């Protein structure tokens, strides 16, 4: 997840669109999650809610992919490690600490962990859990960059991909890893980060291939949405473990994410595509990521009693939370230099 107030030296316009879609998917996950929780996980009755929830499961893996892509695309070979850390890590770490403090002190203030541990695990609020893992990737990225020729060979990618699939299978179907979230998420998300790096180096060739198969890719993505939905629902009714549909670290979601990312890359890299609105939304997306849970809580406390299972409530709740979050973000971004603190 790489954010900047100005275009990077190698600007890829599709990244703005993909980033915006990803943050909207994050909001959709959390609005539908709230509805499922309150419904008592009556998945047969709230089938549309579950469908929307599973549809959006690509969000976090896609953020990892975008991060690897943008870091590799814009890495300064002449920069030393500490200059890199100051420039790149600071854009995420400072807002992360600020919002963690907000959630820890004012929103979910029943947290019994000390604040330092909360920062390490990302549990000040439930949307923050993957940020520490992402920071780990930022820390080791220069090493991965130096090892690029080794890790990007077909044999290396097959080995790394195979090991990733093995870890995902073990975590999802056998028993969830007991590691703290930064380690667990790093183990389950490293491959999409590396794929992002590889795509950055080969974007033109990859775009040419995708353009030739985009029709079939649409069909594959449609099938994968249905498969991910059914997988989560069916495994839940076998185990009654909510991680059956809450987990985005499963093989099906990985394949879904990669196929969807390829399709979105092709669609939004079209020369005729241009959208200033999407570019602006992309710049606001980091702030939206942090604040949307506060917006969700406020809106739910006032309108949650109107919960319905017809699907329209899902979309309305999602739309209001998204709209208010982006509105607040647009106002906040008008205040000079505030985004350095808040994202």
Tab-separated table of C-alpha atoms in Angstrom:
chain	number	residue	atom	x	y	z
A	1	UNK	CA	0.000	0.000	0.000
A	2	UNK	CA	1.984	2.980	-1.243
A	3	UNK	CA	0.493	6.447	-0.958
A	4	UNK	CA	1.821	9.780	-2.116
A	5	UNK	CA	0.530	13.302	-2.480
A	6	UNK	CA	2.080	13.527	-5.918
A	7	UNK	CA	2.631	11.162	-8.796
A	8	UNK	CA	5.685	8.907	-8.521
A	9	UNK	CA	8.415	9.141	-11.098
A	10	UNK	CA	6.941	6.155	-12.955
A	11	UNK	CA	3.216	6.833	-12.879
A	12	UNK	CA	0.944	3.933	-13.788
A	13	UNK	CA	-2.599	5.276	-13.999
A	14	UNK	CA	-4.247	1.899	-13.376
A	15	UNK	CA	-2.779	1.825	-9.859
A	16	UNK	CA	-5.029	4.709	-8.806
A	17	UNK	CA	-8.097	2.805	-9.973
A	18	UNK	CA	-6.972	-0.478	-8.409
A	19	UNK	CA	-6.149	1.263	-5.128
A	20	UNK	CA	-9.566	2.949	-5.062
A	21	UNK	CA	-11.357	-0.327	-5.775
A	22	UNK	CA	-9.319	-2.013	-3.044
A	23	UNK	CA	-10.202	0.531	-0.365
A	24	UNK	CA	-13.871	0.323	-1.345
A	25	UNK	CA	-13.581	-3.449	-0.992
A	26	UNK	CA	-12.142	-2.991	2.512
A	27	UNK	CA	-15.159	-0.873	3.465
A	28	UNK	CA	-17.503	-3.461	1.941
A	29	UNK	CA	-15.882	-6.233	3.980
A	30	UNK	CA	-16.360	-4.332	7.207
A	31	UNK	CA	-19.921	-3.150	6.604
A	32	UNK	CA	-21.060	-6.634	5.635
A	33	UNK	CA	-19.104	-8.153	8.522
A	34	UNK	CA	-21.050	-5.983	10.955
A	35	UNK	CA	-24.342	-7.154	9.434
A	36	UNK	CA	-23.292	-10.817	9.595
A	37	UNK	CA	-22.237	-10.456	13.238
A	38	UNK	CA	-25.536	-8.870	14.269
A	39	UNK	CA	-27.506	-11.480	12.287
A	40	UNK	CA	-25.930	-14.240	14.361
A	41	UNK	CA	-24.233	-15.586	11.222
A	42	UNK	CA	-27.476	-16.758	9.650
A	43	UNK	CA	-25.738	-17.212	6.314
A	44	UNK	CA	-28.684	-18.775	4.513
A	45	UNK	CA	-30.916	-15.822	5.385
A	46	UNK	CA	-28.233	-13.191	4.797
A	47	UNK	CA	-26.892	-14.809	1.623
A	48	UNK	CA	-26.440	-11.502	-0.224
A	49	UNK	CA	-24.488	-10.079	2.699
A	50	UNK	CA	-22.150	-13.070	2.622
A	51	UNK	CA	-21.819	-12.810	-1.163
A	52	UNK	CA	-20.747	-9.161	-0.993
A	53	UNK	CA	-18.379	-10.007	1.849
A	54	UNK	CA	-16.702	-12.771	-0.160
A	55	UNK	CA	-16.678	-10.694	-3.341
A	56	UNK	CA	-14.443	-8.148	-1.572
A	57	UNK	CA	-11.948	-10.632	-0.100
A	58	UNK	CA	-9.290	-9.647	-2.634
A	59	UNK	CA	-8.760	-6.293	-0.874
A	60	UNK	CA	-5.851	-6.958	1.488
A	61	UNK	CA	-3.883	-9.329	-0.795
A	62	UNK	CA	-4.255	-6.754	-3.564
A	63	UNK	CA	-2.827	-4.046	-1.272
A	64	UNK	CA	0.238	-6.248	-0.783
A	65	UNK	CA	0.567	-6.692	-4.533
A	66	UNK	CA	0.245	-2.937	-5.158
A	67	UNK	CA	2.901	-2.252	-2.522
A	68	UNK	CA	5.421	-4.600	-4.121
A	69	UNK	CA	4.624	-3.131	-7.537
A	70	UNK	CA	5.006	0.536	-6.560
A	71	UNK	CA	8.116	0.017	-4.419
A	72	UNK	CA	9.893	-1.873	-7.187
A	73	UNK	CA	8.793	0.606	-9.835
A	74	UNK	CA	10.076	3.636	-7.917
A	75	UNK	CA	13.035	2.322	-5.951
A	76	UNK	CA	15.967	4.708	-5.977
A	77	UNK	CA	19.138	2.703	-6.531
A	78	UNK	CA	21.239	5.594	-5.244
A	79	UNK	CA	19.361	5.838	-1.962
A	80	UNK	CA	20.894	4.338	1.157
A	81	UNK	CA	18.800	2.175	3.455
A	82	UNK	CA	18.095	4.842	6.074
A	83	UNK	CA	17.075	7.393	3.451
A	84	UNK	CA	14.724	4.811	1.969
A	85	UNK	CA	13.238	4.040	5.402
A	86	UNK	CA	12.725	7.716	6.162
A	87	UNK	CA	11.010	8.367	2.837
A	88	UNK	CA	8.879	5.256	2.436
A	89	UNK	CA	8.220	3.868	5.881
A	90	UNK	CA	7.372	7.228	7.399
A	91	UNK	CA	4.392	7.658	5.063
A	92	UNK	CA	2.737	4.635	6.630
A	93	UNK	CA	4.218	4.411	10.123
A	94	UNK	CA	3.358	7.912	11.390
A	95	UNK	CA	-0.351	7.743	10.386
A	96	UNK	CA	-0.473	4.173	11.693
A	97	UNK	CA	0.746	5.273	15.140
A	98	UNK	CA	-1.602	8.275	15.159
A	99	UNK	CA	-4.733	6.292	14.284
A	100	UNK	CA	-3.758	3.401	16.545
A	101	UNK	CA	-3.684	5.897	19.413
A	102	UNK	CA	-7.102	7.270	18.411
A	103	UNK	CA	-8.681	3.818	18.375
A	104	UNK	CA	-6.814	2.637	21.470
A	105	UNK	CA	-7.730	5.659	23.610
A	106	UNK	CA	-11.148	6.696	22.343
A	107	UNK	CA	-12.910	4.109	20.160
A	108	UNK	CA	-12.060	0.623	21.436
A	109	UNK	CA	-10.618	1.658	24.787
A	110	UNK	CA	-11.270	-1.690	26.490
A	111	UNK	CA	-8.097	-3.121	24.962
A	112	UNK	CA	-6.054	-4.737	27.760
A	113	UNK	CA	-2.739	-4.862	25.875
A	114	UNK	CA	-0.223	-2.076	26.359
A	115	UNK	CA	0.079	0.395	23.490
A	116	UNK	CA	3.470	-0.889	22.326
A	117	UNK	CA	2.104	-4.406	21.892
A	118	UNK	CA	-0.965	-2.987	20.149
A	119	UNK	CA	1.321	-1.329	17.597
A	120	UNK	CA	3.230	-4.566	17.032
A	121	UNK	CA	0.098	-6.639	16.492
A	122	UNK	CA	-2.141	-4.054	14.824
A	123	UNK	CA	-5.094	-4.713	17.118
A	124	UNK	CA	-6.023	-1.171	18.159
A	125	UNK	CA	-8.813	-1.630	15.603
A	126	UNK	CA	-9.644	-4.630	13.470
A	127	UNK	CA	-8.818	-3.000	10.112
A	128	UNK	CA	-5.232	-2.308	11.219
A	129	UNK	CA	-4.133	-5.915	11.597
A	130	UNK	CA	-2.164	-6.167	8.348
A	131	UNK	CA	-0.252	-2.876	8.633
A	132	UNK	CA	2.557	-4.334	10.821
A	133	UNK	CA	3.026	-7.121	8.265
A	134	UNK	CA	3.181	-4.545	5.485
A	135	UNK	CA	5.789	-2.611	7.467
A	136	UNK	CA	7.865	-5.796	7.650
A	137	UNK	CA	7.811	-5.994	3.848
A	138	UNK	CA	8.844	-2.352	3.647
A	139	UNK	CA	11.767	-3.047	5.961
A	140	UNK	CA	13.048	-6.016	3.951
A	141	UNK	CA	12.209	-4.660	0.493
A	142	UNK	CA	15.766	-3.396	-0.269
A	143	UNK	CA	17.036	-6.930	0.375
A	144	UNK	CA	14.341	-8.411	-1.865
A	145	UNK	CA	15.267	-5.863	-4.524
A	146	UNK	CA	18.907	-6.967	-4.412
A	147	UNK	CA	17.775	-10.584	-4.673
A	148	UNK	CA	15.379	-9.856	-7.541
A	149	UNK	CA	17.262	-11.842	-10.194
A	150	UNK	CA	17.235	-14.869	-7.919
A	151	UNK	CA	13.635	-14.748	-6.694
A	152	UNK	CA	12.127	-13.822	-10.072
A	153	UNK	CA	13.325	-16.832	-12.037
A	154	UNK	CA	10.572	-19.262	-13.117
A	155	UNK	CA	11.972	-21.994	-10.865
A	156	UNK	CA	12.163	-19.660	-7.851
A	157	UNK	CA	8.622	-18.388	-8.414
A	158	UNK	CA	7.300	-21.945	-8.657
A	159	UNK	CA	9.040	-22.874	-5.401
A	160	UNK	CA	7.929	-19.701	-3.603
A	161	UNK	CA	4.400	-20.076	-4.958
A	162	UNK	CA	4.221	-23.735	-4.036
A	163	UNK	CA	5.373	-23.021	-0.496
A	164	UNK	CA	2.806	-20.228	-0.250
A	165	UNK	CA	0.024	-22.577	-1.334
A	166	UNK	CA	1.162	-25.125	1.242
A	167	UNK	CA	1.091	-22.520	4.022
A	168	UNK	CA	-2.348	-21.292	2.965
A	169	UNK	CA	-3.755	-24.806	2.817
A	170	UNK	CA	-2.387	-25.566	6.290
A	171	UNK	CA	-3.692	-22.318	7.783
A	172	UNK	CA	-7.165	-22.525	6.240
A	173	UNK	CA	-8.059	-26.203	6.033
A	174	UNK	CA	-6.012	-27.788	8.828
A	175	UNK	CA	-5.314	-25.387	11.679
A	176	UNK	CA	-4.714	-21.657	11.770
A	177	UNK	CA	-1.135	-20.702	12.610
A	178	UNK	CA	-0.681	-19.525	16.184
A	179	UNK	CA	1.925	-16.890	15.304
A	180	UNK	CA	1.153	-13.264	16.132
A	181	UNK	CA	-0.508	-11.492	13.196
A	182	UNK	CA	2.552	-9.694	11.795
A	183	UNK	CA	4.389	-12.988	11.368
A	184	UNK	CA	1.342	-14.989	10.272
A	185	UNK	CA	0.209	-12.408	7.721
A	186	UNK	CA	3.759	-12.010	6.400
A	187	UNK	CA	3.974	-15.764	5.851
A	188	UNK	CA	0.622	-15.814	4.070
A	189	UNK	CA	1.135	-12.659	2.008
A	190	UNK	CA	4.739	-12.694	0.828
A	191	UNK	CA	3.995	-14.212	-2.584
A	192	UNK	CA	1.614	-11.505	-3.794
A	193	UNK	CA	4.147	-8.884	-2.676
A	194	UNK	CA	6.856	-10.572	-4.758
A	195	UNK	CA	4.458	-10.944	-7.696
A	196	UNK	CA	3.922	-7.179	-7.508
A	197	UNK	CA	7.671	-6.666	-7.851
A	198	UNK	CA	7.841	-9.011	-10.840
A	199	UNK	CA	4.912	-7.298	-12.579
A	200	UNK	CA	6.589	-3.911	-12.110
A	201	UNK	CA	9.639	-5.140	-14.044
A	202	UNK	CA	7.591	-6.792	-16.802
A	203	UNK	CA	4.445	-4.674	-16.951
A	204	UNK	CA	4.427	-4.070	-20.716
A	205	UNK	CA	4.868	-7.741	-21.632
A	206	UNK	CA	2.303	-8.810	-19.063
A	207	UNK	CA	-0.193	-6.209	-20.283
A	208	UNK	CA	0.219	-7.472	-23.846
A	209	UNK	CA	-0.563	-11.047	-22.779
A	210	UNK	CA	-3.536	-10.035	-20.626
A	211	UNK	CA	-5.021	-7.976	-23.456
A	212	UNK	CA	-5.234	-11.104	-25.582
A	213	UNK	CA	-7.107	-13.151	-22.982
A	214	UNK	CA	-9.190	-10.508	-21.184
A	215	UNK	CA	-12.517	-12.003	-22.346
A	216	UNK	CA	-11.640	-15.369	-20.817
A	217	UNK	CA	-10.255	-13.612	-17.775
A	218	UNK	CA	-13.653	-12.017	-17.148
A	219	UNK	CA	-15.241	-15.488	-17.151
A	220	UNK	CA	-12.562	-16.856	-14.824
A	221	UNK	CA	-12.974	-13.985	-12.367
A	222	UNK	CA	-16.761	-14.465	-12.391
A	223	UNK	CA	-16.356	-18.162	-11.639
A	224	UNK	CA	-13.825	-17.467	-8.874
A	225	UNK	CA	-16.209	-15.063	-7.125
A	226	UNK	CA	-18.823	-17.843	-7.067
A	227	UNK	CA	-16.233	-20.391	-5.906
A	228	UNK	CA	-14.891	-18.219	-3.062
A	229	UNK	CA	-18.458	-17.530	-1.911
A	230	UNK	CA	-19.420	-21.207	-1.890
A	231	UNK	CA	-16.180	-22.294	-0.283
A	232	UNK	CA	-16.602	-19.923	2.633
A	233	UNK	CA	-20.268	-20.759	3.132
A	234	UNK	CA	-19.918	-24.530	2.838
A	235	UNK	CA	-16.900	-24.786	5.128
A	236	UNK	CA	-18.676	-22.672	7.736
A	237	UNK	CA	-21.654	-25.033	7.793
A	238	UNK	CA	-19.242	-27.953	8.233
A	239	UNK	CA	-17.158	-26.404	11.009
A	240	UNK	CA	-19.131	-23.384	12.285
A	241	UNK	CA	-15.826	-21.548	12.380
A	242	UNK	CA	-16.313	-17.985	11.143
A	243	UNK	CA	-12.769	-17.952	9.753
A	244	UNK	CA	-14.165	-20.163	6.990
A	245	UNK	CA	-15.517	-17.036	5.302
A	246	UNK	CA	-13.571	-14.284	7.100
A	247	UNK	CA	-10.172	-15.502	5.960
A	248	UNK	CA	-8.704	-13.929	2.834
A	249	UNK	CA	-5.575	-16.022	3.172
A	250	UNK	CA	-6.771	-19.039	1.231
A	251	UNK	CA	-5.724	-20.522	-2.085
A	252	UNK	CA	-8.967	-19.598	-3.831
A	253	UNK	CA	-8.664	-15.952	-2.785
A	254	UNK	CA	-5.038	-15.831	-3.917
A	255	UNK	CA	-5.996	-17.051	-7.400
A	256	UNK	CA	-9.002	-14.714	-7.433
A	257	UNK	CA	-6.806	-11.750	-6.450
A	258	UNK	CA	-4.197	-12.422	-9.125
A	259	UNK	CA	-6.789	-12.864	-11.875
A	260	UNK	CA	-8.764	-9.795	-10.817
A	261	UNK	CA	-5.593	-7.699	-10.558
A	262	UNK	CA	-4.626	-8.726	-14.086
A	263	UNK	CA	-8.079	-7.825	-15.403
A	264	UNK	CA	-8.147	-4.439	-13.649
A	265	UNK	CA	-4.627	-3.667	-14.861
A	266	UNK	CA	-5.720	-4.332	-18.428
A	267	UNK	CA	-8.953	-2.348	-18.180
A	268	UNK	CA	-7.506	0.748	-16.525
A	269	UNK	CA	-4.289	0.874	-18.537
A	270	UNK	CA	-6.415	1.369	-21.653
A	271	UNK	CA	-5.190	4.564	-23.396
A	272	UNK	CA	-8.742	5.917	-23.516
A	273	UNK	CA	-9.215	5.620	-19.754
A	274	UNK	CA	-8.871	8.858	-17.802
A	275	UNK	CA	-10.521	9.815	-14.519
A	276	UNK	CA	-9.558	12.728	-12.299
A	277	UNK	CA	-12.167	11.630	-9.749
A	278	UNK	CA	-10.585	8.204	-9.324
A	279	UNK	CA	-7.121	9.776	-9.041
A	280	UNK	CA	-8.418	12.049	-6.277
A	281	UNK	CA	-10.121	9.155	-4.498
A	282	UNK	CA	-6.859	7.207	-4.600
A	283	UNK	CA	-5.081	10.052	-2.807
A	284	UNK	CA	-7.754	10.023	-0.110
A	285	UNK	CA	-7.828	6.252	0.268
A	286	UNK	CA	-5.232	5.959	3.047
A	287	UNK	CA	-7.202	8.374	5.240
A	288	UNK	CA	-10.409	6.511	4.379
A	289	UNK	CA	-8.781	3.226	5.356
A	290	UNK	CA	-8.066	4.571	8.823
A	291	UNK	CA	-11.259	6.517	9.534
A	292	UNK	CA	-13.994	4.387	7.966
A	293	UNK	CA	-14.404	2.195	11.069
A	294	UNK	CA	-15.216	5.283	13.161
A	295	UNK	CA	-17.741	6.341	10.510
A	296	UNK	CA	-19.153	2.804	10.474
A	297	UNK	CA	-19.625	2.778	14.257
A	298	UNK	CA	-21.405	6.161	14.265
A	299	UNK	CA	-23.742	5.256	11.399
A	300	UNK	CA	-24.488	1.799	12.804
A	301	UNK	CA	-25.334	3.186	16.240
A	302	UNK	CA	-28.023	5.344	14.624
A	303	UNK	CA	-29.327	3.185	11.797
A	304	UNK	CA	-28.336	-0.406	12.609
A	305	UNK	CA	-31.806	-1.135	13.925
A	306	UNK	CA	-33.112	-0.980	10.356
A	307	UNK	CA	-31.054	-4.062	9.368
A	308	UNK	CA	-32.543	-6.055	6.484
A	309	UNK	CA	-31.585	-9.207	4.601
A	310	UNK	CA	-32.644	-8.155	1.081
A	311	UNK	CA	-29.230	-6.978	-0.121
A	312	UNK	CA	-30.299	-3.364	-0.582
A	313	UNK	CA	-29.463	-2.620	3.045
A	314	UNK	CA	-25.946	-4.011	2.469
A	315	UNK	CA	-25.355	-1.666	-0.455
A	316	UNK	CA	-26.942	1.323	1.285
A	317	UNK	CA	-24.890	0.839	4.459
A	318	UNK	CA	-21.728	0.397	2.389
A	319	UNK	CA	-22.528	3.442	0.252
A	320	UNK	CA	-23.187	5.749	3.200
A	321	UNK	CA	-20.051	4.653	5.108
A	322	UNK	CA	-17.922	5.031	1.964
A	323	UNK	CA	-19.426	8.382	1.011
A	324	UNK	CA	-19.069	9.922	4.459
A	325	UNK	CA	-15.526	8.558	4.849
A	326	UNK	CA	-14.382	10.048	1.547
A	327	UNK	CA	-16.137	13.336	2.343
A	328	UNK	CA	-14.352	13.616	5.697
A	329	UNK	CA	-11.070	12.676	4.003
A	330	UNK	CA	-11.525	15.387	1.359
A	331	UNK	CA	-12.109	18.010	4.060
A	332	UNK	CA	-9.123	16.844	6.111
A	333	UNK	CA	-6.837	16.928	3.069
A	334	UNK	CA	-7.557	20.623	2.608
A	335	UNK	CA	-5.727	21.325	5.867
A	336	UNK	CA	-2.042	21.902	5.017
A	337	UNK	CA	0.339	19.109	6.058
A	338	UNK	CA	-2.321	17.262	8.070
A	339	UNK	CA	-2.013	14.242	5.763
A	340	UNK	CA	1.539	13.678	7.051
A	341	UNK	CA	-0.042	12.794	10.391
A	342	UNK	CA	-3.365	11.285	9.357
A	343	UNK	CA	-2.581	9.749	5.959
